[in-house]
Structures are given as C-alpha cells and as structure tokens.
Coordinates of N, CA and C in Angstrom, one line a residue:
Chain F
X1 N -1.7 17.0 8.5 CA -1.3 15.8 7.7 C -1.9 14.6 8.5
X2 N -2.1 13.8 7.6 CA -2.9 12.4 8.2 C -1.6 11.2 8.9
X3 N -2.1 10.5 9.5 CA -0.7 9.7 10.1 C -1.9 8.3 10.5
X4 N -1.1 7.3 10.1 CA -1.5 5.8 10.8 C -0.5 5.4 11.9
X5 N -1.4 4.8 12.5 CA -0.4 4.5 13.5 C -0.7 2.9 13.8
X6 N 0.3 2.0 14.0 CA 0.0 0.7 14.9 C 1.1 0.2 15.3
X7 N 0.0 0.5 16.7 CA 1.1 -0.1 18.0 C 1.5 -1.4 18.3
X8 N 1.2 -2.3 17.2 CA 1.6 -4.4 17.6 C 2.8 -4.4 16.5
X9 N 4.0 -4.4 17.0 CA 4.8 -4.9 15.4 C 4.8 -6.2 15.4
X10 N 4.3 -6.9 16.6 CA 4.3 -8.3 16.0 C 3.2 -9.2 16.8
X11 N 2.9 -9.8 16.1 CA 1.5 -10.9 17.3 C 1.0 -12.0 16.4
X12 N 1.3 -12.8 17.4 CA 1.0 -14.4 17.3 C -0.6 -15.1 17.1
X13 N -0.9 -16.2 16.7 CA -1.9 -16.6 17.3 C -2.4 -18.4 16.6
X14 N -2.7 -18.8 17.4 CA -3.0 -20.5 17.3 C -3.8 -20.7 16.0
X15 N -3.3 -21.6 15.1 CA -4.1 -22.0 14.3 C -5.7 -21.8 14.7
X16 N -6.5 -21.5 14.1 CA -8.3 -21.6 14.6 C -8.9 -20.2 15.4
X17 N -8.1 -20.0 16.2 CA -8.2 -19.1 17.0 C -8.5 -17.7 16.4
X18 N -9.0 -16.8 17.3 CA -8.9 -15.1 16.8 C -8.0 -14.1 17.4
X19 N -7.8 -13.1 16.4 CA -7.0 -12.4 16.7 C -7.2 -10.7 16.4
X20 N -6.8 -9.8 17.1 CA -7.5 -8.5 16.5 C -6.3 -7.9 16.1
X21 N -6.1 -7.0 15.5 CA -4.7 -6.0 14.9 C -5.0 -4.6 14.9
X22 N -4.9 -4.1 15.9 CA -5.0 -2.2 16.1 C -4.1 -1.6 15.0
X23 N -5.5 -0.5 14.7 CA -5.0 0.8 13.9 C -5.6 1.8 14.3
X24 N -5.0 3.2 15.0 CA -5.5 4.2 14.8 C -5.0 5.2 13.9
X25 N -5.7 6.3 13.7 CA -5.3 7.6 12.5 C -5.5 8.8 13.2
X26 N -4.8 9.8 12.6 CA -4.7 11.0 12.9 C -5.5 11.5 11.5
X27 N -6.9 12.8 11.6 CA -6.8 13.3 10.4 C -8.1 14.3 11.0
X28 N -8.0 15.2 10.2 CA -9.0 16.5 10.6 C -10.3 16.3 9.2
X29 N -10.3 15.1 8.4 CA -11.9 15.2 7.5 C -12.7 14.1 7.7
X30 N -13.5 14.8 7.4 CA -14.8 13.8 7.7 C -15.0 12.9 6.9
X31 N -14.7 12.7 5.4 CA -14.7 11.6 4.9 C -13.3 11.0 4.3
X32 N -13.2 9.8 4.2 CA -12.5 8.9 3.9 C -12.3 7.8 4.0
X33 N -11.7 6.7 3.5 CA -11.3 5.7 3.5 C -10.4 4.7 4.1
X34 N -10.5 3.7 4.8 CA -9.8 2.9 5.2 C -9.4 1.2 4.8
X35 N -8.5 1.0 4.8 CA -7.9 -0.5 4.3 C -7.0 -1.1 5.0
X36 N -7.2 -2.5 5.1 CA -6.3 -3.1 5.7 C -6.1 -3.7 4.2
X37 N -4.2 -4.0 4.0 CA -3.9 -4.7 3.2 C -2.7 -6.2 3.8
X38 N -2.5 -7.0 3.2 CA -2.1 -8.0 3.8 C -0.8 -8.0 2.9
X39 N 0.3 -8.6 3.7 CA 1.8 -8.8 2.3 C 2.7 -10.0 3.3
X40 N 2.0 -11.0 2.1 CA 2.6 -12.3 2.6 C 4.0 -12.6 2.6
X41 N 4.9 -13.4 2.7 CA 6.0 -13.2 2.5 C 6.6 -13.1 0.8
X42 N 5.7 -13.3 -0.6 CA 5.9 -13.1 -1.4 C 6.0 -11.7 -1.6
X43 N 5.8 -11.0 -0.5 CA 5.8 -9.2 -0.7 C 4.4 -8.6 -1.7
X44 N 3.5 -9.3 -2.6 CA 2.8 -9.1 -3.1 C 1.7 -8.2 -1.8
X45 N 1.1 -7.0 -2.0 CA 0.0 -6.4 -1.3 C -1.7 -6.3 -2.1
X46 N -2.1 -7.1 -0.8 CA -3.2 -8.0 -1.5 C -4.5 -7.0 -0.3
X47 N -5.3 -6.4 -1.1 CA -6.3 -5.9 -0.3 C -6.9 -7.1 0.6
X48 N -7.1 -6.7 1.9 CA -8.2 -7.1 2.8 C -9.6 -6.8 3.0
X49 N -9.7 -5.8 3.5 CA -11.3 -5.2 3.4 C -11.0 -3.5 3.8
X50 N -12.1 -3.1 3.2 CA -12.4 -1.7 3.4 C -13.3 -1.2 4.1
X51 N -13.1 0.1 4.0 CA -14.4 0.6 4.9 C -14.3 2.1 4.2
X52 N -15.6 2.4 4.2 CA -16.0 3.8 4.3 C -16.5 4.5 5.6
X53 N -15.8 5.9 5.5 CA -16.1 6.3 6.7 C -17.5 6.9 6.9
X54 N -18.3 7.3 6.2 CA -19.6 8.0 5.6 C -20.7 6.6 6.7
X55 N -19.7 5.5 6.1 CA -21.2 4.2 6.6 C -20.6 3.5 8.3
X56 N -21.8 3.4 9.1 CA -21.9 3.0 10.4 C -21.3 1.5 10.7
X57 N -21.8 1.2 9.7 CA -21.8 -0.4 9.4 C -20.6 -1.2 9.0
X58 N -19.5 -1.8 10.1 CA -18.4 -2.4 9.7 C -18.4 -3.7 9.0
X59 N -17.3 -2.9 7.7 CA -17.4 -4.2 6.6 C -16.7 -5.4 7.3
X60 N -17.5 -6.5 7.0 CA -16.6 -7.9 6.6 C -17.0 -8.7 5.5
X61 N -15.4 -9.1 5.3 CA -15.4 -9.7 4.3 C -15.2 -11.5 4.7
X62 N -15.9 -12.0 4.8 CA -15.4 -13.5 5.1 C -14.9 -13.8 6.6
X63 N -13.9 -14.0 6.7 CA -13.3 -14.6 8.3 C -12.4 -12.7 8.7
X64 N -12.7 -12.3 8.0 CA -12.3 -10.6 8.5 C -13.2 -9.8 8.7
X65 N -13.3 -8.8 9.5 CA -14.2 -8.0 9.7 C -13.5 -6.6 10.7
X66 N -13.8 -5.8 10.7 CA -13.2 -4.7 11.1 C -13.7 -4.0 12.1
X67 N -13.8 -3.2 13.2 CA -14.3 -2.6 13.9 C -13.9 -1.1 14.0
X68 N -14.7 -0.2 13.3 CA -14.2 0.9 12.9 C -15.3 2.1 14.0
X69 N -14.2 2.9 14.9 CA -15.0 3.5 15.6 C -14.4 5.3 15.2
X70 N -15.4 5.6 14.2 CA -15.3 7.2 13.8 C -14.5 8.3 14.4
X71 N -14.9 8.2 16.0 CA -14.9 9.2 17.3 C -13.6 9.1 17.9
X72 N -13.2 7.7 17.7 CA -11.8 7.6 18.8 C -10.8 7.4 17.4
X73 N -11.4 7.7 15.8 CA -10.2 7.1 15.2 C -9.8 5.5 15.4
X74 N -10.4 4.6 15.7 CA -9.8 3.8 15.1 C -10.3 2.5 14.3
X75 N -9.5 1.6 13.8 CA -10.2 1.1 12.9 C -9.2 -0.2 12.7
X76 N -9.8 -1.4 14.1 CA -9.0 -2.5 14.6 C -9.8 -3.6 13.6
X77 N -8.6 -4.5 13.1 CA -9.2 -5.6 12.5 C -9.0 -7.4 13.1
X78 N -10.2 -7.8 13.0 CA -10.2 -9.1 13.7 C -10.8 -10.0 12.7
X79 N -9.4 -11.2 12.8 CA -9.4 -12.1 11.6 C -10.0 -13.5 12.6
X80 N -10.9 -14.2 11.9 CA -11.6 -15.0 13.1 C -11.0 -16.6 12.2
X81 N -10.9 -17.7 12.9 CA -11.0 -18.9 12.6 C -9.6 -18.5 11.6
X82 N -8.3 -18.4 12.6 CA -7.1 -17.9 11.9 C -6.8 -19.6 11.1
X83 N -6.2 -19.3 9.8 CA -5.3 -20.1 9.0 C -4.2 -20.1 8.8
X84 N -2.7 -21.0 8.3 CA -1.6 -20.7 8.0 C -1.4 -19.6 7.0
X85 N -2.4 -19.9 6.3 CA -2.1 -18.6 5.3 C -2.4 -17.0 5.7
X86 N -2.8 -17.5 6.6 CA -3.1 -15.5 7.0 C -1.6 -15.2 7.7
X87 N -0.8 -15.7 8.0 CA 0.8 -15.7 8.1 C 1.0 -14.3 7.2
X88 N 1.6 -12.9 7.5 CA 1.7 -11.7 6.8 C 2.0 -10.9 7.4
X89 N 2.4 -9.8 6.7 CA 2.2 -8.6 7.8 C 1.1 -7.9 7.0
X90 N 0.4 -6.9 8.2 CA -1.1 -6.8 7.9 C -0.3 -5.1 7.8
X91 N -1.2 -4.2 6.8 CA -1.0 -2.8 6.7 C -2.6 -2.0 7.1
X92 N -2.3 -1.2 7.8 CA -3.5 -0.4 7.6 C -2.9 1.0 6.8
X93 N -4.6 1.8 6.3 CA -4.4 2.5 5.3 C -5.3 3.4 5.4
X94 N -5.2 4.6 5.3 CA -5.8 6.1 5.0 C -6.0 6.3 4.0
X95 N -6.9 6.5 3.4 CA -7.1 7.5 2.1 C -8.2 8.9 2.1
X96 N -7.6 10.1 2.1 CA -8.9 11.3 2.1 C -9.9 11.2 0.8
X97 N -10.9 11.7 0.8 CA -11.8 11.9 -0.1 C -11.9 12.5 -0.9
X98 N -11.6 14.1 -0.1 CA -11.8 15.3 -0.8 C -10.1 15.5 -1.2
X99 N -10.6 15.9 -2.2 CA -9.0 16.5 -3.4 C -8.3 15.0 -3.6
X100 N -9.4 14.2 -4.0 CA -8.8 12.7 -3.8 C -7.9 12.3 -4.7
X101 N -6.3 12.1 -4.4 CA -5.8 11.6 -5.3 C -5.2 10.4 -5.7
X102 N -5.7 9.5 -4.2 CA -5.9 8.4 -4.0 C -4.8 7.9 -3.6
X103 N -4.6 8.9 -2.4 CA -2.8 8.6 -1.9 C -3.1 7.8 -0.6
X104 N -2.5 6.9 -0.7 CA -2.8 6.1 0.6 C -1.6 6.1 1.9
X105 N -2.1 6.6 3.2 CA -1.1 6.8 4.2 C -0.8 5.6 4.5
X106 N 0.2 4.7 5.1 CA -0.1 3.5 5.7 C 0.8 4.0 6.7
X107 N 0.4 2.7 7.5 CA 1.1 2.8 9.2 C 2.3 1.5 9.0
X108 N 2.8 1.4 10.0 CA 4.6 0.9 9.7 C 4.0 -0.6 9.6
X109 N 2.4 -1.3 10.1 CA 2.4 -2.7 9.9 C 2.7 -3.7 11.2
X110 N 1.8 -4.8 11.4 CA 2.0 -5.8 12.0 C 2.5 -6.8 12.2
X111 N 3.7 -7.6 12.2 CA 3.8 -9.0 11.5 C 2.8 -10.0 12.4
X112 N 2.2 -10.8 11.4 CA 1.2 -11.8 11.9 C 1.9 -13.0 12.0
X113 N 1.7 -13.8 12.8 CA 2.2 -15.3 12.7 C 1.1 -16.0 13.2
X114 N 0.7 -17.1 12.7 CA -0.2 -17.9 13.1 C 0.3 -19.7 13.4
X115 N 0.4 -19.8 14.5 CA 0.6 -21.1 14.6 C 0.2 -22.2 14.8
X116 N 0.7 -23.6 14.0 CA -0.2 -25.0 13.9 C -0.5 -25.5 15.6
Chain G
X1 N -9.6 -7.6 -17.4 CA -9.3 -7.4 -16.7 C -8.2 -6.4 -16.2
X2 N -8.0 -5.5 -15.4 CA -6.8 -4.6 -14.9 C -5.8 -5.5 -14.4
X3 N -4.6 -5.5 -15.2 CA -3.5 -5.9 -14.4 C -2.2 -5.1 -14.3
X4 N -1.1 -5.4 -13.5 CA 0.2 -4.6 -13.8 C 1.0 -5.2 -13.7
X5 N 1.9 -4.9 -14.5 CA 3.3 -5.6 -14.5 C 4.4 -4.7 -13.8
X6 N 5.5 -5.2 -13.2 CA 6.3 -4.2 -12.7 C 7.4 -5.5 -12.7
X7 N 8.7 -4.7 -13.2 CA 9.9 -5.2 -13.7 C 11.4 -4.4 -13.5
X8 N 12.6 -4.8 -13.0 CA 12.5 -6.2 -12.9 C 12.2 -7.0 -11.6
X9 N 11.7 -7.9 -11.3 CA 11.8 -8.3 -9.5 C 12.8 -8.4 -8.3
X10 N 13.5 -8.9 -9.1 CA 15.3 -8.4 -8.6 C 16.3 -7.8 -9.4
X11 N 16.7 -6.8 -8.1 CA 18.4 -6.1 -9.1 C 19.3 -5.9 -8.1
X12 N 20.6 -6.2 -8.7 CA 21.2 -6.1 -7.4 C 22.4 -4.8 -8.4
X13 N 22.7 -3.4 -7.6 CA 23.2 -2.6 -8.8 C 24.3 -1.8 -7.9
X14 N 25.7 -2.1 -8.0 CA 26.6 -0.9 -7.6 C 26.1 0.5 -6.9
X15 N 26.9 0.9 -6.2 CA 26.6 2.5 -6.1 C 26.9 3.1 -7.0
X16 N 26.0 4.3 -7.5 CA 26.9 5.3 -8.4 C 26.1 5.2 -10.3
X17 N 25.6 3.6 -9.7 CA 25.2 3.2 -11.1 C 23.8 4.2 -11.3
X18 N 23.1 3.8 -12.5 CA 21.8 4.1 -13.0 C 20.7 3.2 -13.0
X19 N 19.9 4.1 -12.2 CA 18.7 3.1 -12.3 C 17.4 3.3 -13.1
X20 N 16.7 2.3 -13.6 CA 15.5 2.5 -14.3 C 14.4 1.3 -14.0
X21 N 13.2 1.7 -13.2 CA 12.5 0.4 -13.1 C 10.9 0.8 -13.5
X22 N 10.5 0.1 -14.2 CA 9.1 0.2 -15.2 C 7.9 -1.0 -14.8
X23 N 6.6 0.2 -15.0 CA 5.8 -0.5 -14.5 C 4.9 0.1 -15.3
X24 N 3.7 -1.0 -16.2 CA 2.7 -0.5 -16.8 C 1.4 -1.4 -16.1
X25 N 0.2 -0.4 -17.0 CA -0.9 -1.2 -16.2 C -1.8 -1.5 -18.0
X26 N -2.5 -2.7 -17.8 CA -3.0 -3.3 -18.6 C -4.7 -3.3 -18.4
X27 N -5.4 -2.6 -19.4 CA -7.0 -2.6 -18.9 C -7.8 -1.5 -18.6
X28 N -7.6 -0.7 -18.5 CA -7.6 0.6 -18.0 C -7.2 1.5 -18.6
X29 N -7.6 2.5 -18.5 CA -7.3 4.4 -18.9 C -6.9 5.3 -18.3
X30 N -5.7 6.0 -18.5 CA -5.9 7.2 -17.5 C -5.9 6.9 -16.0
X31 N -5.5 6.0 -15.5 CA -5.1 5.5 -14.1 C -4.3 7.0 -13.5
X32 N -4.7 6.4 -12.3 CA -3.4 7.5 -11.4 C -2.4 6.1 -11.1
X33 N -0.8 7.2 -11.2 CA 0.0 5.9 -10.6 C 1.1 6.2 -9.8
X34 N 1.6 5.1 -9.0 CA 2.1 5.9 -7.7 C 3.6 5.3 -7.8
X35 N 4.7 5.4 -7.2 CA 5.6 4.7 -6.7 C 5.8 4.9 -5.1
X36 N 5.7 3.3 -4.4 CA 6.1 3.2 -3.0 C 7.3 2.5 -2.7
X37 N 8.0 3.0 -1.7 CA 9.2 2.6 -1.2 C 8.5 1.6 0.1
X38 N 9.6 0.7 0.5 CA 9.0 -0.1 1.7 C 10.5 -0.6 1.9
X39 N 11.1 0.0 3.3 CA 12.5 -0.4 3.9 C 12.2 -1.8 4.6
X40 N 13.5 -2.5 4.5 CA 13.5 -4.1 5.3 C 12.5 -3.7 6.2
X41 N 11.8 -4.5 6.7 CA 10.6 -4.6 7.9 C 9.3 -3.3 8.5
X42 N 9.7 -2.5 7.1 CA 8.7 -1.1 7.7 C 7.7 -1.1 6.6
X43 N 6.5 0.4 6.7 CA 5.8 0.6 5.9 C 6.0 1.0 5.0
X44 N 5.3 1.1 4.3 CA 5.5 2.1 2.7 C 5.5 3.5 2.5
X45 N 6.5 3.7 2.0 CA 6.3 5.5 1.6 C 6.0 6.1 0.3
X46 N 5.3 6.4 0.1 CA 4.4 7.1 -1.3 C 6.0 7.7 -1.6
X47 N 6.6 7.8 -3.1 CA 7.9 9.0 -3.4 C 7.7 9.5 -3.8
X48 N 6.4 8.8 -5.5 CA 5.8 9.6 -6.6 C 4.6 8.9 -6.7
X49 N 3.5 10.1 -7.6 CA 2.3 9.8 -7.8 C 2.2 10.5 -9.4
X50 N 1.4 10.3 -10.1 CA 1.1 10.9 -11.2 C -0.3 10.6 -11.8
X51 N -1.2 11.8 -12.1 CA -2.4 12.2 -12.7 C -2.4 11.9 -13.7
X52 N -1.8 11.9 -14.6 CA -1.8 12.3 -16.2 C -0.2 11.9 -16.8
X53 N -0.2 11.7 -18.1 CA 0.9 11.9 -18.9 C 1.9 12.8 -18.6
X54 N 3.0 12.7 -18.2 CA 3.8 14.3 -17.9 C 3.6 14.6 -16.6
X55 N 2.7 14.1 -15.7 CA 2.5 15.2 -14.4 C 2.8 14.1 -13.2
X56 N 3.9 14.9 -12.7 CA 4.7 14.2 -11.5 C 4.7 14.4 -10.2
X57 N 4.3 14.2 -9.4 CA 4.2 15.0 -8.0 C 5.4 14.1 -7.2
X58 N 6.1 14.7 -6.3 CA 7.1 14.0 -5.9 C 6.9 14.3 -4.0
X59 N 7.2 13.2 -3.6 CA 6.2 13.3 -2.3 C 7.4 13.5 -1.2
X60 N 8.8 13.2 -1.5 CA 9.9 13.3 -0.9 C 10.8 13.6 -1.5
X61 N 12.0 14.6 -0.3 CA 13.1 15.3 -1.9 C 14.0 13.9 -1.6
X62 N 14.4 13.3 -2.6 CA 15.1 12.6 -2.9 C 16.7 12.0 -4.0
X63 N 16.8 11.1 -4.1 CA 18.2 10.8 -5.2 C 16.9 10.2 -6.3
X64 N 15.8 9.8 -6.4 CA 15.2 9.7 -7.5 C 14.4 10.3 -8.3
X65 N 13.9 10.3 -9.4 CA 12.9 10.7 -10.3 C 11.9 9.8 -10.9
X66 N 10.7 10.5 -10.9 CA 10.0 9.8 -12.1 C 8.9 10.4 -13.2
X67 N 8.7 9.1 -13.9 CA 8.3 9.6 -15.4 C 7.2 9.2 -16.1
X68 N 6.3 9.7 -16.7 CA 5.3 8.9 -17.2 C 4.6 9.3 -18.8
X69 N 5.4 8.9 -19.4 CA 5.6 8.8 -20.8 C 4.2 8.6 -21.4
X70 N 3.6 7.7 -21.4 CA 2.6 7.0 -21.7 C 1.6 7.0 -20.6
X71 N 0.4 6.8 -20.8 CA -0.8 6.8 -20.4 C -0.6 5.8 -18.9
X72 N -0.3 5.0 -19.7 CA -0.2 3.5 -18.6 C 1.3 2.9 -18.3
X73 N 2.1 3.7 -18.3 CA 3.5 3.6 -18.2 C 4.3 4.4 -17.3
X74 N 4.9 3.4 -16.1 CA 5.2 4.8 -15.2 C 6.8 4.0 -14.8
X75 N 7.8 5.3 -14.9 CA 9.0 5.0 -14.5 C 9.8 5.3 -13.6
X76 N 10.5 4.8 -12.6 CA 11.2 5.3 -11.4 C 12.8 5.4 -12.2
X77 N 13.6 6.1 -11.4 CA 15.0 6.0 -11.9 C 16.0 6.5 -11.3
X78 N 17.0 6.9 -11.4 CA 17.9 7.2 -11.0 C 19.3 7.8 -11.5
X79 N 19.9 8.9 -11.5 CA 21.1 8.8 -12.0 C 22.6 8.1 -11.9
X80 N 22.6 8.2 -10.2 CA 23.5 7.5 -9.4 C 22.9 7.2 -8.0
X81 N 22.8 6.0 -7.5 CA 22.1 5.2 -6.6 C 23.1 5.5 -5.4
X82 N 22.4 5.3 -5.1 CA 23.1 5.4 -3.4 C 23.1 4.3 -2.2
X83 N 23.6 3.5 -1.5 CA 23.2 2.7 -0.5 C 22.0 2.9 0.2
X84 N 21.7 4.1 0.7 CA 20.2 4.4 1.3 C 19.3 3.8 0.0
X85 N 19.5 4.1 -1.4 CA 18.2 3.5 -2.1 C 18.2 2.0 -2.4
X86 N 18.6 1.3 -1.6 CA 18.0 0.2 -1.0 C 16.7 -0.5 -0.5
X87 N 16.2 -1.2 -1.4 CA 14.8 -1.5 -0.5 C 13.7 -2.2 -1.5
X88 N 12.6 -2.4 -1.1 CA 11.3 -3.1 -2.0 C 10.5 -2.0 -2.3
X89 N 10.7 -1.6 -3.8 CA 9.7 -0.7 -4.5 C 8.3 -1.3 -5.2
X90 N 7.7 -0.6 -4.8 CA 5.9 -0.8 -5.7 C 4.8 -0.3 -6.4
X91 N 5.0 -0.5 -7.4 CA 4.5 0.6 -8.4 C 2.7 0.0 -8.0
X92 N 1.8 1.1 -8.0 CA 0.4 0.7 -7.7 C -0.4 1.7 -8.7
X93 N -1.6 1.4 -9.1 CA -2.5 2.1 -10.2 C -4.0 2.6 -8.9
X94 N -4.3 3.5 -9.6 CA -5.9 3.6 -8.9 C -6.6 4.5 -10.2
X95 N -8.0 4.0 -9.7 CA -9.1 4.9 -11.3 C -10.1 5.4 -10.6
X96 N -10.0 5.5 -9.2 CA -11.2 6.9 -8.6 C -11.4 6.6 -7.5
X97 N -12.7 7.6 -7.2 CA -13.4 7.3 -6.0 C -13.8 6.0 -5.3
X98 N -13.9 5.7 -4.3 CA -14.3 4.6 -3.7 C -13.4 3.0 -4.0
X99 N -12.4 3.1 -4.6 CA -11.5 2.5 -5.0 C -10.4 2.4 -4.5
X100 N -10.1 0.8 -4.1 CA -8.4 1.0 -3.7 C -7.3 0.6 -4.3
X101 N -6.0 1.2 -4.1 CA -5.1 0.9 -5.3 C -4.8 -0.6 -5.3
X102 N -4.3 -1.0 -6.6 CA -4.1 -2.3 -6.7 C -2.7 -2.1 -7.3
X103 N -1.6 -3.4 -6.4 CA 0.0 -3.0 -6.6 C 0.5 -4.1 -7.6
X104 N 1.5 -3.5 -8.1 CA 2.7 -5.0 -8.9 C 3.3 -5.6 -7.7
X105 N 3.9 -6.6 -8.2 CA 4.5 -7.7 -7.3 C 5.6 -6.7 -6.5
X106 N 6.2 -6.0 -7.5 CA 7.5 -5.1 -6.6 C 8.7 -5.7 -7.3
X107 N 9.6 -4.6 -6.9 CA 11.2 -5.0 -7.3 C 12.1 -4.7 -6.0
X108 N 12.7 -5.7 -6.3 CA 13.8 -5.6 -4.6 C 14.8 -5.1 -5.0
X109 N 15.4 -4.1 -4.8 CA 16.8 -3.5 -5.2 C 17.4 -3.3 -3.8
X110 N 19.2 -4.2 -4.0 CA 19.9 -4.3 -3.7 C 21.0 -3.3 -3.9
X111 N 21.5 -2.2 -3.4 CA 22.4 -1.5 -4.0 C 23.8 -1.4 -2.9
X112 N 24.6 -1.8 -4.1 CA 26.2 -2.8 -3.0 C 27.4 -1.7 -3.4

C-alpha cells in the first residue's frame, strides 16, 4: 500500500521570503502521480502543481515549483516570493497509474503561515 | 465548464439521526466520484469512490454508505450518525488519466 508522509505540521515564513514543505511516499510502482493541493481556511482544496513521475523535469507553476527526487521518494515543494494568501495548509498527494482509479493518497498536511 | 456542487455546507445533526449529503458534477460524463472525510486538523481519507452508476467501492468499514443513482450524482448517508461521524466531508470528480481530482467546497457536519 502507498502511504504519504509529512514531517512539518506546521511552518512559518516572512512575507517575500521562501519556504520549502517536505513530502515523502511509500510505493512499490514505477509510475504515478503527484500533487500538492492547497486548503485555505475556506476549506475549499485548490490544486497546486503536479508532477509526473515518467518526466525528469520538475514542474513549476508560477512562484511554486517542486523538487521531485524519484530514488529517495520524495517530492518537496518550494513556494518562492511567499504572499498572505498562500496562508493554508498545503496537502501532498499520490496517485498510481496502473489500475488507475484515480484514488488519491494524501499525507496528514502542513499548516503554512506566512507573515507581514 | 466542469463544476460541482456539494450541499449542504453546514449541518449540525443529533446522534442517532439520518444523514444524507449530495453532490453532483456539472459538464462532464461518466466521471469517477469519490467521498473524502477530513478530521479537525488532519488529512483526508478516501471512504467511497465510484466508477459507474450503481458501483460502489467502500474504502473503510464504517457507520456510512454511498450511492450513485445517476451518472453525475453521488450520495453519502447515513442511518444513525454517530459522534465519531463528525468532521469536513468532500465530495471530488475525476475523468482519467493524467488528471487531478477537482473537489466541492465540502460540508461540515457537526454531530451533537
């Protein structure tokens, strides 16, 4: 069985500044998917960015970007030039490929706080 | 555009009572759809997922059930609630490969 794990339940960080948010995974296949999702305090869960595990090349999307290392499992996200609104707790997420039925594991979550 | 509704946002419901909380998706066909639990300050737990019309996979043995009547219509419920079923539920849709699920706002159920 697949398992997320993250070890920050909570971390701060200065207006402007960067900050990274560890995830690693447990899983025995070779392909699949990863997501960080974000859930502000409206509780709505709002995709971040993805990745495929197939591609070398870590996605970013804008002031996010990910650092996904295949070998060690894991797949740490670093939000750069932080804002009030990135204030959330950040989810990371598993999904297998094969027998896909687009069941997403998540790990227990970060809470982020970003301060003025 | 794909959207989903999920209803109601708040309930606050006795023990013992019945529960029923509905969620459709708008734009789409044939979606897969899931129901996630999420305790005060934790992650989410998948309870139910469904392929198709009728086909239910239940991912925890639990005090709930669900249902999916319609194509784009997926129901969580209950017969008698319990204090443990407490918490922020979220109904989410997905339509394939390389795709990630996209969730309803959620319902906070309160059960006193």
């Amino acid at each position: 069985a697949q398992t997320v794990t993250q070890s920050q339940p909570e971390m701060s960080v200065q207006e402007a500044e960067t900050v990274t948010l560890s995830c690693t995974y447990d899983t025995s296949e070779n392909n699949y998917y990863l997501f960080w999702y974000k859930q502000p305090p409206s509780r709505q869960m709002i995709l971040v960015i993805r990745q495929e595990a197939y591609k070398q090349q870590n996605a970013t999307e804008n002031r996010f970007s990910v650092n996904f290392q295949k070998a060690a499992k894991s797949f740490s996200l670093k939000i750069s030039d932080s804002q009030l609104g990135d204030t959330a707790m950040y989810f990371c997420a598993f999904m297998k490929e094969t027998g896909n039925t687009g069941k997403l594991i998540f790990g227990q979550g970060t809470t982020l706080q970003v301060k003025p | 555009s794909q959207t989903i509704h999920q209803w109601p946002a708040t309930l606050v419901q006795p023990v013992g009572s019945p529960l029923s909380l509905e969620c459709t998706v708008e734009g789409t066909s044939n979606p897969n759809l899931y129901w996630y639990r999420q305790a005060a300050g934790r992650g989410l737990q998948l309870l139910f997922y469904s392929v198709g019309i009728g086909q239910i996979s239940s991912e925890v043995p639990q005090n709930l059930s669900a249902s999916r009547p319609q194509d784009r219509q997926f129901i969580l419920s209950s017969k008698k609630l319990l204090l443990s079923d407490s918490g922020f539920y979220l109904c989410a849709w997905w339509t394939g490969y390389n795709s990630p699920l996209h969730f309803g706002n959620g319902t906070r159920l309160t059960v006193t």
